[in-house]
Short mmCIF file of C-alpha atoms and ligand atoms in Angstrom, two decimals:
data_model
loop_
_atom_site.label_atom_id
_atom_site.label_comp_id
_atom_site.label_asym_id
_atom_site.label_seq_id
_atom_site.Cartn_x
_atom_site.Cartn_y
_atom_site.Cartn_z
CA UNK A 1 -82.22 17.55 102.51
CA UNK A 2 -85.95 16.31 103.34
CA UNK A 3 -88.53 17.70 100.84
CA UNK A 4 -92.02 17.51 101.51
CA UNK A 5 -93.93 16.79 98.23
CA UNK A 6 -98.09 17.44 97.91
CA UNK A 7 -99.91 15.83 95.06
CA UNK A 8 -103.90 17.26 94.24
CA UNK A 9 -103.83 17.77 90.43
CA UNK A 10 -106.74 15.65 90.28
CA UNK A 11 -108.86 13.26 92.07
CA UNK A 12 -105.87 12.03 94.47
CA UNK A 13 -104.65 13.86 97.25
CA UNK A 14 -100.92 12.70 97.66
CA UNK A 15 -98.20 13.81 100.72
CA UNK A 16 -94.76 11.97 101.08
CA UNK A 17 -91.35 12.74 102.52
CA UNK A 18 -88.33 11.91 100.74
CA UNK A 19 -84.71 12.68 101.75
CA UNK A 20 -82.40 14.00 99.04
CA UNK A 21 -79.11 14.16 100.61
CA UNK A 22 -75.91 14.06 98.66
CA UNK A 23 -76.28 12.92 95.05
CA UNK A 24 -78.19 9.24 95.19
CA UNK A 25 -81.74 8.46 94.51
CA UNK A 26 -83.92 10.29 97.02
CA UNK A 27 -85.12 7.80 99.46
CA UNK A 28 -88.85 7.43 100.42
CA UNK A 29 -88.95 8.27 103.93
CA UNK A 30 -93.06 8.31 104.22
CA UNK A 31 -95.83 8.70 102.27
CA UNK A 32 -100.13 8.79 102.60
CA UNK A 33 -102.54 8.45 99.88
CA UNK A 34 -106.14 9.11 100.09
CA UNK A 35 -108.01 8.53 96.90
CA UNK A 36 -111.41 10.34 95.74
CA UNK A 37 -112.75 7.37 93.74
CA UNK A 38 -115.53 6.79 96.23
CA UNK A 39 -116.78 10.35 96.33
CA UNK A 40 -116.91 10.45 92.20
CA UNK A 41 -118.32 7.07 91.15
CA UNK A 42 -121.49 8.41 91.82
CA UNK A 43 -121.16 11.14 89.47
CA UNK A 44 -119.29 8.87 86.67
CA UNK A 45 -116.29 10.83 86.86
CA UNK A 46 -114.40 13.88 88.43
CA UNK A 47 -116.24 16.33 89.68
CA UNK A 48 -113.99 19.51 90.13
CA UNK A 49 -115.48 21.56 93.38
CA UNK A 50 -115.80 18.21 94.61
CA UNK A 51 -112.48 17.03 94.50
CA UNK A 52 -110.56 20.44 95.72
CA UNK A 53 -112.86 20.34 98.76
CA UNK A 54 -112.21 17.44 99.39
CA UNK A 55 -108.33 18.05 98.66
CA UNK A 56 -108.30 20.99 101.52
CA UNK A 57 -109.57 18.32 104.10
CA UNK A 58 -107.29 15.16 103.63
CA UNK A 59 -104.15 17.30 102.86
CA UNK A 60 -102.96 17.97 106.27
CA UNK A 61 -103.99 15.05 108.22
CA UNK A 62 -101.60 13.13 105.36
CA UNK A 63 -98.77 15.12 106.08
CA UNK A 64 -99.06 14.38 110.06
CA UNK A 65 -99.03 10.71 108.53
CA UNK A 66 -96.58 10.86 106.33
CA UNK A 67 -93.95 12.75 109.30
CA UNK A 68 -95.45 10.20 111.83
CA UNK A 69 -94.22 6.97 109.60
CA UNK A 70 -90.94 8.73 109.12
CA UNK A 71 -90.87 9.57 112.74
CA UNK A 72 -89.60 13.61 112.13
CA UNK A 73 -91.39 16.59 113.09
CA UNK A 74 -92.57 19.19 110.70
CA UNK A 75 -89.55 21.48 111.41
CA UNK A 76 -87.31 18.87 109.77
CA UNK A 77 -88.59 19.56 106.11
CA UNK A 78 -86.26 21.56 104.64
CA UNK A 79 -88.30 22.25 101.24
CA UNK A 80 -92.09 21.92 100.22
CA UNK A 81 -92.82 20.64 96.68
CA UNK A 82 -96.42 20.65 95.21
CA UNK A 83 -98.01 19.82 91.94
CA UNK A 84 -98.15 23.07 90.24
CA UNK A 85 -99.91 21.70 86.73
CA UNK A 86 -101.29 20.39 85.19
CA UNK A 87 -104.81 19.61 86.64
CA UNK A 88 -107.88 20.73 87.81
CA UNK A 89 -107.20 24.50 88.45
CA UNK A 90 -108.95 24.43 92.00
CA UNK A 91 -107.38 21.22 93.00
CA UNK A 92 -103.91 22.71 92.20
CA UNK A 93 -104.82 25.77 94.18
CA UNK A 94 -105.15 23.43 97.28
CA UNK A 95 -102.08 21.98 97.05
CA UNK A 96 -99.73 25.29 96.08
CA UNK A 97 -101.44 27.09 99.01
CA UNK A 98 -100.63 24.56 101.57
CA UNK A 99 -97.01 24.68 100.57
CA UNK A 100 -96.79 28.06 100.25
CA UNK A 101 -98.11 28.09 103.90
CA UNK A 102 -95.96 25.74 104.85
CA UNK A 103 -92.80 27.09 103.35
CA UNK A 104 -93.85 30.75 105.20
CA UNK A 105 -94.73 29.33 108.58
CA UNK A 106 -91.29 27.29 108.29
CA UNK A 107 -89.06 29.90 106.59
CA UNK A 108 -88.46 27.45 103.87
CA UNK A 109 -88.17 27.55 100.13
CA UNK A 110 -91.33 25.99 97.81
CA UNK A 111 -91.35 24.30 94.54
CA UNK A 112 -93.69 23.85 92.15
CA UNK A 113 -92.73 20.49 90.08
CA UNK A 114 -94.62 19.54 86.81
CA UNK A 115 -96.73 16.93 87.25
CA UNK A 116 -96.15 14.43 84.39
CA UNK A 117 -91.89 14.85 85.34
CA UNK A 118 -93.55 13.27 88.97
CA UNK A 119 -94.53 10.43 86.92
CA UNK A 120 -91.73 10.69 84.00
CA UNK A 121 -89.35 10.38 87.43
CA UNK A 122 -91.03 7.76 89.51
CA UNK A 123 -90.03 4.61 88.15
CA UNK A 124 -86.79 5.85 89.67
CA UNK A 125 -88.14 4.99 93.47
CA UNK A 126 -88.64 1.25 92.12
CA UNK A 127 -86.68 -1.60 93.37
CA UNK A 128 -84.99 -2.14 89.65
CA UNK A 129 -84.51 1.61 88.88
CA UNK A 130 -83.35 3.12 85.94
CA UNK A 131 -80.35 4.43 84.48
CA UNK A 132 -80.23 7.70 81.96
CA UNK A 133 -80.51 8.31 79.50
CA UNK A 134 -83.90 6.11 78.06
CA UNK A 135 -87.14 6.37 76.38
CA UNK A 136 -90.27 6.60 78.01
CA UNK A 137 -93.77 6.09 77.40
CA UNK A 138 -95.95 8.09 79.66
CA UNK A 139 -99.45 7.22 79.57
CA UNK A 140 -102.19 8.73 81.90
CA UNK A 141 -105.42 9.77 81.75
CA UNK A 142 -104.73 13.28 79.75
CA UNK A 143 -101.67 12.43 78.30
CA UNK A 144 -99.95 10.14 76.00
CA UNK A 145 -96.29 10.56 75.08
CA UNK A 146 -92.80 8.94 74.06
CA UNK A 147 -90.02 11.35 75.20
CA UNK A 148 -86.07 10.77 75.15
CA UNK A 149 -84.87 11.67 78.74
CA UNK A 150 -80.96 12.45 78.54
CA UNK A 151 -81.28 13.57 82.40
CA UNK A 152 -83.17 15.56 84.62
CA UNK A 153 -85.17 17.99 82.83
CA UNK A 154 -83.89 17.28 79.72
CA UNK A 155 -86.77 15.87 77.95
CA UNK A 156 -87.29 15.69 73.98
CA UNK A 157 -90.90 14.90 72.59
CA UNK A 158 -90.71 11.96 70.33
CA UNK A 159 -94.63 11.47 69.71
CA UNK A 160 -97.97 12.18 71.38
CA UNK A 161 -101.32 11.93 70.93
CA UNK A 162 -103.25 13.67 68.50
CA UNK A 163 -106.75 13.39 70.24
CA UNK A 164 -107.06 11.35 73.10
CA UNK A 165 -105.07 9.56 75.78
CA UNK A 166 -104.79 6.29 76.31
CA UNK A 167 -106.00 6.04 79.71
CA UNK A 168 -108.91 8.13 78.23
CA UNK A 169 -109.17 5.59 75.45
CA UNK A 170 -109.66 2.87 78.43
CA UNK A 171 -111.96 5.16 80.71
CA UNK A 172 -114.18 6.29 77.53
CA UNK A 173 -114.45 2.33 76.17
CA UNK A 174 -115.00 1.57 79.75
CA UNK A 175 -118.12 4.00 80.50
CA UNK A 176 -119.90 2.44 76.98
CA UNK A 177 -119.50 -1.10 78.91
CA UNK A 178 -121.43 0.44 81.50
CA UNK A 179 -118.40 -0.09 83.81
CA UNK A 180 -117.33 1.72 86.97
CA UNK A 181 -115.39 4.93 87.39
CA UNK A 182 -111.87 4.68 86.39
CA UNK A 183 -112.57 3.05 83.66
CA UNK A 184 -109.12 1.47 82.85
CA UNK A 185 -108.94 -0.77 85.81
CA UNK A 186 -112.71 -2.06 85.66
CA UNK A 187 -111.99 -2.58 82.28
CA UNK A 188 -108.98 -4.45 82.55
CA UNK A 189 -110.70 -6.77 85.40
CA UNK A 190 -113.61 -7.79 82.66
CA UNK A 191 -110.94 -8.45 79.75
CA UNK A 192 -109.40 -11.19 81.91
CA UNK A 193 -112.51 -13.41 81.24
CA UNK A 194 -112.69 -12.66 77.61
CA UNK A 195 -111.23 -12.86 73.75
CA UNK A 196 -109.28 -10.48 72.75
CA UNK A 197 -109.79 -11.54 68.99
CA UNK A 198 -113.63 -11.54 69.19
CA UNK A 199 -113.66 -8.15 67.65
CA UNK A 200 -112.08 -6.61 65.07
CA UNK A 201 -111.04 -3.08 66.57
CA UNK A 202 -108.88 -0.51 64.81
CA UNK A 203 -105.34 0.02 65.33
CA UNK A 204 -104.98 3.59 64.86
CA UNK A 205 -101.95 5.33 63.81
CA UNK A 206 -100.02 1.76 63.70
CA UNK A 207 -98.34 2.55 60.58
CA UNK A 208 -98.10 5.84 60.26
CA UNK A 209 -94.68 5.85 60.30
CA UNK A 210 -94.36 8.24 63.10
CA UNK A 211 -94.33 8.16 66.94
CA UNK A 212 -97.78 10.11 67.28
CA UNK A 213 -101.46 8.30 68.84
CA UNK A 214 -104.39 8.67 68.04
CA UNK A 215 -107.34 7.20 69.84
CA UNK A 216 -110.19 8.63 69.51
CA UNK A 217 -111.34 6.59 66.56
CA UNK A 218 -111.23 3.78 68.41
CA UNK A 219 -114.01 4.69 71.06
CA UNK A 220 -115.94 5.33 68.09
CA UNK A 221 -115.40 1.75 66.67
CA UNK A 222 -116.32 0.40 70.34
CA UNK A 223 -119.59 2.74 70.59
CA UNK A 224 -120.44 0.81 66.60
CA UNK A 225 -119.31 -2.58 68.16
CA UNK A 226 -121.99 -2.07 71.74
CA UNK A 227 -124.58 -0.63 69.57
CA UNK A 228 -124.45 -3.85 66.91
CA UNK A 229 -124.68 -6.29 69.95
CA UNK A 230 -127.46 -4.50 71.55
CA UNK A 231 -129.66 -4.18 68.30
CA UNK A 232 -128.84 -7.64 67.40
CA UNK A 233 -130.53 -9.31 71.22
CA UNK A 234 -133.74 -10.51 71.26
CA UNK A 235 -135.16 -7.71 74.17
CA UNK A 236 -133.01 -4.95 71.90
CA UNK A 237 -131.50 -1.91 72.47
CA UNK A 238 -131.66 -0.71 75.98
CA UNK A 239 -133.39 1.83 77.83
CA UNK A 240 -131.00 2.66 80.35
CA UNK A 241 -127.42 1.89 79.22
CA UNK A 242 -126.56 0.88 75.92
CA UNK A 243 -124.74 -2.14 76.83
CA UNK A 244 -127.68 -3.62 79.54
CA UNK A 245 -128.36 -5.95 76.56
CA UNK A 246 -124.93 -7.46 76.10
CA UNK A 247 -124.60 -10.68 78.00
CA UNK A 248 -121.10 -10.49 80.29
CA UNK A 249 -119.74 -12.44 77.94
CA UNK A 250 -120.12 -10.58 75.01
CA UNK A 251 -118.89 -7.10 77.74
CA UNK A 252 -115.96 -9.16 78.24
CA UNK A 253 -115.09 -9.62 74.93
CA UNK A 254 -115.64 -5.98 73.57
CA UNK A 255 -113.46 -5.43 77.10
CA UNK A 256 -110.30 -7.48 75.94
CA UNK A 257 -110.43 -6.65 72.08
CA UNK A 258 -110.28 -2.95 73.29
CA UNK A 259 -107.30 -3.36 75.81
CA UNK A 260 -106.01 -5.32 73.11
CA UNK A 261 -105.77 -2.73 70.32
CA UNK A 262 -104.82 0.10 73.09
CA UNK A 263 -101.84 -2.02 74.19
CA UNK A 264 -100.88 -3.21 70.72
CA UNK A 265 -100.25 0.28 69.77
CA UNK A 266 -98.50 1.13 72.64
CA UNK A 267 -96.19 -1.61 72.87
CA UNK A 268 -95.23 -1.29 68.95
CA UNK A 269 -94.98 2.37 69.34
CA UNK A 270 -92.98 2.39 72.14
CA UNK A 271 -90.56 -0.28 70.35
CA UNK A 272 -90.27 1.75 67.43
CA UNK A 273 -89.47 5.07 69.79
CA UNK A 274 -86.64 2.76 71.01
CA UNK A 275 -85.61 1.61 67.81
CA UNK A 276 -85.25 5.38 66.72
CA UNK A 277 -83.76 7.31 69.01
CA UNK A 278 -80.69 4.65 69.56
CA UNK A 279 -80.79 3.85 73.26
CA UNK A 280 -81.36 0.13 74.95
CA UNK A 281 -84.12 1.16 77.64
CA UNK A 282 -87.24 2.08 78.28
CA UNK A 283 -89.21 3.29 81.03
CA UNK A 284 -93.29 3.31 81.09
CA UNK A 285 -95.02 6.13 83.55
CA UNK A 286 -98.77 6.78 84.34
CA UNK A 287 -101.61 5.44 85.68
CA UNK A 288 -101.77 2.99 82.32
CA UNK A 289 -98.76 1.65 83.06
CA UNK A 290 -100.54 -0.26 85.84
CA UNK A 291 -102.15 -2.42 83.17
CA UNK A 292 -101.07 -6.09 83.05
CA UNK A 293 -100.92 -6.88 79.91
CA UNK A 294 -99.17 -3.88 78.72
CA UNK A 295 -96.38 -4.88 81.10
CA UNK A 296 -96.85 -8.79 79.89
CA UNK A 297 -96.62 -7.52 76.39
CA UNK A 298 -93.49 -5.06 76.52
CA UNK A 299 -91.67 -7.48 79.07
CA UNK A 300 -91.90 -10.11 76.19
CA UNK A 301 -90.54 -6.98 73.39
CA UNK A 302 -88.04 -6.13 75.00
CA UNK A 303 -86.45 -9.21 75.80
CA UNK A 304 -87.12 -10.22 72.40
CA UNK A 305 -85.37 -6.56 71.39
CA UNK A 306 -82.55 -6.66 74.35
CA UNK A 307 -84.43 -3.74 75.90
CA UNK A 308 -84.42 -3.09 79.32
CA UNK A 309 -87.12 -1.86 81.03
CA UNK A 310 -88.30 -0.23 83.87
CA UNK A 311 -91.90 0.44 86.21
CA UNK A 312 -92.88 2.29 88.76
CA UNK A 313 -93.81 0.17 91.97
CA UNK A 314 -97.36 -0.68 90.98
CA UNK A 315 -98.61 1.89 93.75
CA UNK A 316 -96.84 4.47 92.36
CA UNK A 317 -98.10 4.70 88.89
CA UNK A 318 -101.10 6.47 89.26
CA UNK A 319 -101.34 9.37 91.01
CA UNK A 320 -99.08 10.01 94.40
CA UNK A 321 -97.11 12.89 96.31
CA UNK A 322 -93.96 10.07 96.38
CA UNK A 323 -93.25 11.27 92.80
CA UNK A 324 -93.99 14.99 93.41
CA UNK A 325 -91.45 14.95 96.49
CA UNK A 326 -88.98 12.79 94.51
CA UNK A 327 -89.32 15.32 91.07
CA UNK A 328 -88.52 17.90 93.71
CA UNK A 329 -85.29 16.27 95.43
CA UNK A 330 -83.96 15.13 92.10
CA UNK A 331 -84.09 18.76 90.38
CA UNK A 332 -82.46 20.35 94.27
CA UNK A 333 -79.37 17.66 92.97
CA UNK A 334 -79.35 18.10 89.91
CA UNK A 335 -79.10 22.22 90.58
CA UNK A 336 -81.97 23.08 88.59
CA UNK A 337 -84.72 23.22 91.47
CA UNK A 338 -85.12 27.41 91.21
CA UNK A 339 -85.14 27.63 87.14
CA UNK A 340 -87.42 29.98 85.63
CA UNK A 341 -90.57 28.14 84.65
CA UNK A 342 -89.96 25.11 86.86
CA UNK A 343 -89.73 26.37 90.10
CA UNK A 344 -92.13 29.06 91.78
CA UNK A 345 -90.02 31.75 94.09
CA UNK A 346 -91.30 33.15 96.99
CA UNK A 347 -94.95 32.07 98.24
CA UNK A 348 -96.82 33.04 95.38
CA UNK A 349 -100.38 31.09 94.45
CA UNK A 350 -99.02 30.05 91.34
CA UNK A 351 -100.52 27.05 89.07
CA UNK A 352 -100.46 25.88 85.44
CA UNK A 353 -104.07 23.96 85.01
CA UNK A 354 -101.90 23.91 81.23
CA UNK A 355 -98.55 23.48 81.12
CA UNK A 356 -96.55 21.18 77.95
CA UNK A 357 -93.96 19.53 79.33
CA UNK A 358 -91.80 20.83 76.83
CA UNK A 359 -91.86 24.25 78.47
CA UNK A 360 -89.74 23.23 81.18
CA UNK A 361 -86.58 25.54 80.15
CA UNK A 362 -84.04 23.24 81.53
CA UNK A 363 -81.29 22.22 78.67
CA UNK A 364 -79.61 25.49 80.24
CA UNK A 365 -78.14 23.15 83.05
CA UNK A 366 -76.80 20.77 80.82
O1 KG4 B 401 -101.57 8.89 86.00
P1 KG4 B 401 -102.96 8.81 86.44
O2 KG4 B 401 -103.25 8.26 87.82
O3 KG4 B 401 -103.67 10.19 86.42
C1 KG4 B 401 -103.41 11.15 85.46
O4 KG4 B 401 -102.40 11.89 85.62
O5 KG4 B 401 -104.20 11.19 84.50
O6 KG4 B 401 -103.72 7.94 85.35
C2 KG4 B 401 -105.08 7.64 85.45
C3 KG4 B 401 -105.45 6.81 84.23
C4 KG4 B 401 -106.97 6.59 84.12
O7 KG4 B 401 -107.35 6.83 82.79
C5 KG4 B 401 -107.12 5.13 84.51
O8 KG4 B 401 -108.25 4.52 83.93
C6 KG4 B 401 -105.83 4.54 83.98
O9 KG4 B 401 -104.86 5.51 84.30
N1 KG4 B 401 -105.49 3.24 84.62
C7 KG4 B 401 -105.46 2.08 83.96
C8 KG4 B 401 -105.13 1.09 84.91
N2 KG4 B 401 -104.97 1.70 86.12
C9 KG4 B 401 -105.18 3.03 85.92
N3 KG4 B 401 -105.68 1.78 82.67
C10 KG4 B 401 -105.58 0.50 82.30
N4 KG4 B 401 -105.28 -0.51 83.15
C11 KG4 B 401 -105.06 -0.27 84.45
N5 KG4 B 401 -104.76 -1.27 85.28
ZN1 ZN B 402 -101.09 11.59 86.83
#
């Protein structure tokens, strides 16, 4: 069973081929990547038109890439998977219409698979891949969650953020810097050559006592933090960005005292999700999970805790169609691939630009 999966939620257009024969881990047979990055940095961020026109021209040169490294022809697919939410509406559109074409011209069947299970799932195409069921923390630019996963589909909220995500928390903090466009990696580049106890940066939600985020207060705290440094140089504030004033120094500081509050929380979150719900691993998902010192810090928590845990292939955690076409296989073999709400019949334009994980109906199967 070859599916063809198509990631272009966002600012990544994704194609890969995995085969999902029999009942093991879909294997990666090929898969092409062309990022947007360089078309957005001028603009500071995503722009949507932008980014699903750009979508509709890399999408099919990808897939001749992705069939070329696997050496099959196009008839060989046997299913089409796409991102079908959520994401930029338009973006979405690009990708569910190419499959849907696809699927027609090939007389094959097309799913639409929920973007965060792509990256709930991927760790799962890693070289040290994990076993159910397990906690995971899955941490991207819109979201932020804990979830128990007992098995494909069978997801249970734990926690979430209240306001905003942690990779937003990064890009946000990043963009007061005056840093590039994403924010988080720029911003984890600068904190290398700084303290991360220069400032004293709020841990929000630490002890609430629950599994939820919250990090919006903390961009706030940063904004206070640039502003004070600016004021307080001798040529003052600035009249172009706030932090021209700062010396790179002081930037690299305000840098790793941020990434170190982000990760703080996330690390004793996540241990406290694990603590809770009973199980012995963990699994981290999303672009965030990229971030060094998050991995440095929950390697070193859950050794101390007996935890194991589990990445994606640094590649794979941010946005890729590897995860879209695995999502896809995995639901074909675990028979839920055509349930209501999870799966869009026939060749209909169908997307979710909103769409809680949660409302995947799937605890039928189980
Ligand atoms: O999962 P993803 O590629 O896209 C979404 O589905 O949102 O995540 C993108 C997010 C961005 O906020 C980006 O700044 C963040 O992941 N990110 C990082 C790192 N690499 C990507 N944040 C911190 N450190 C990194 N190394
Ligand atoms: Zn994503």
């Amino acid at each position: 069973m070859l599916v063809l999966g198509i990631e272009s939620s966002c600012d990544e257009t994704g194609v890969a081929l995995v085969d999902a024969s029999g009942s093991a881990t879909p294997r990666l047979l090929g898969h092409a990547l062309h990022s947007q990055i360089d078309m957005h940095q001028a603009y500071g961020g995503v722009v949507p038109e932008l980014a699903s026109r750009d979508h509709i021209r890399r999408v099919l040169p990808l897939t001749d890439a992705v069939l070329a490294q696997a050496g099959l022809p196009l008839a060989s697919i046997d299913a089409v998977a796409y991102t079908r939410g959520p994401g930029l509406a338009g973006a979405l559109l690009v990708g569910s219409g190419v499959a849907c074409a696809l699927g027609f011209a090939l007389d094959r069947p097309v799913l639409g698979v929920h973007h965060l299970e792509g990256h709930l799932l991927s760790p799962f195409l890693s070289t040290d891949p994990p076993e159910f069921p397990f906690v995971a923390l899955l941490v991207s630019g819109g979201h932020s969650q804990l979830m128990r996963v007992d098995g494909v589909g069978r997801y249970e909220l734990l926690g979430e953020t209240i306001d905003d995500a942690a990779g937003e928390a990064f890009d946000k903090s990043a963009k007061l810097l005056g840093l590039g466009y994403p924010g988080g990696p720029a911003l984890a580049r600068l904190a290398l050559q700084g303290d991360p106890q220069a400032y004293k940066l709020p841990r929000p939600l630490l002890h609430s006592g629950d599994l939820d985020f919250s990090f919006a207060g903390l961009k706030t705290a940063v904004l206070t933090q640039v502003k004070k440094l600016a004021h307080a140089r001798p040529e003052g504030p600035a009249t172009t960005h706030l932090a021209d004033p700062l010396t790179l120094q002081q930037k690299a500081d305000v840098a790793a005292s941020v990434q170190a509050a982000i990760v703080e929380v996330l690390v004793k979150k996540s241990m406290a999700a694990v603590r809770h719900s009973g199980l012995r691993r963990l699994v981290v998902a999303g672009g965030v999970g990229a971030n060094a010192l998050l991995r440095e810090q929950l390697n070193a928590a859950c050794q101390k805790a007996g935890v194991r845990v589990h990445y994606p292939e640094l590649h794979l955690c941010t946005d890729n169609g590897a995860m879209i076409a695995l999502a896809a296989g995995m639901r074909v073999q675990a028979g839920l691939a055509w349930e209501e709400g999870a799966a869009s019949t026939g060749y209909q334009f169908d997307v979710k630009p909103r769409w809680p994980l949660a409302d995947l109906r799937l605890d039928r199967a189980s």
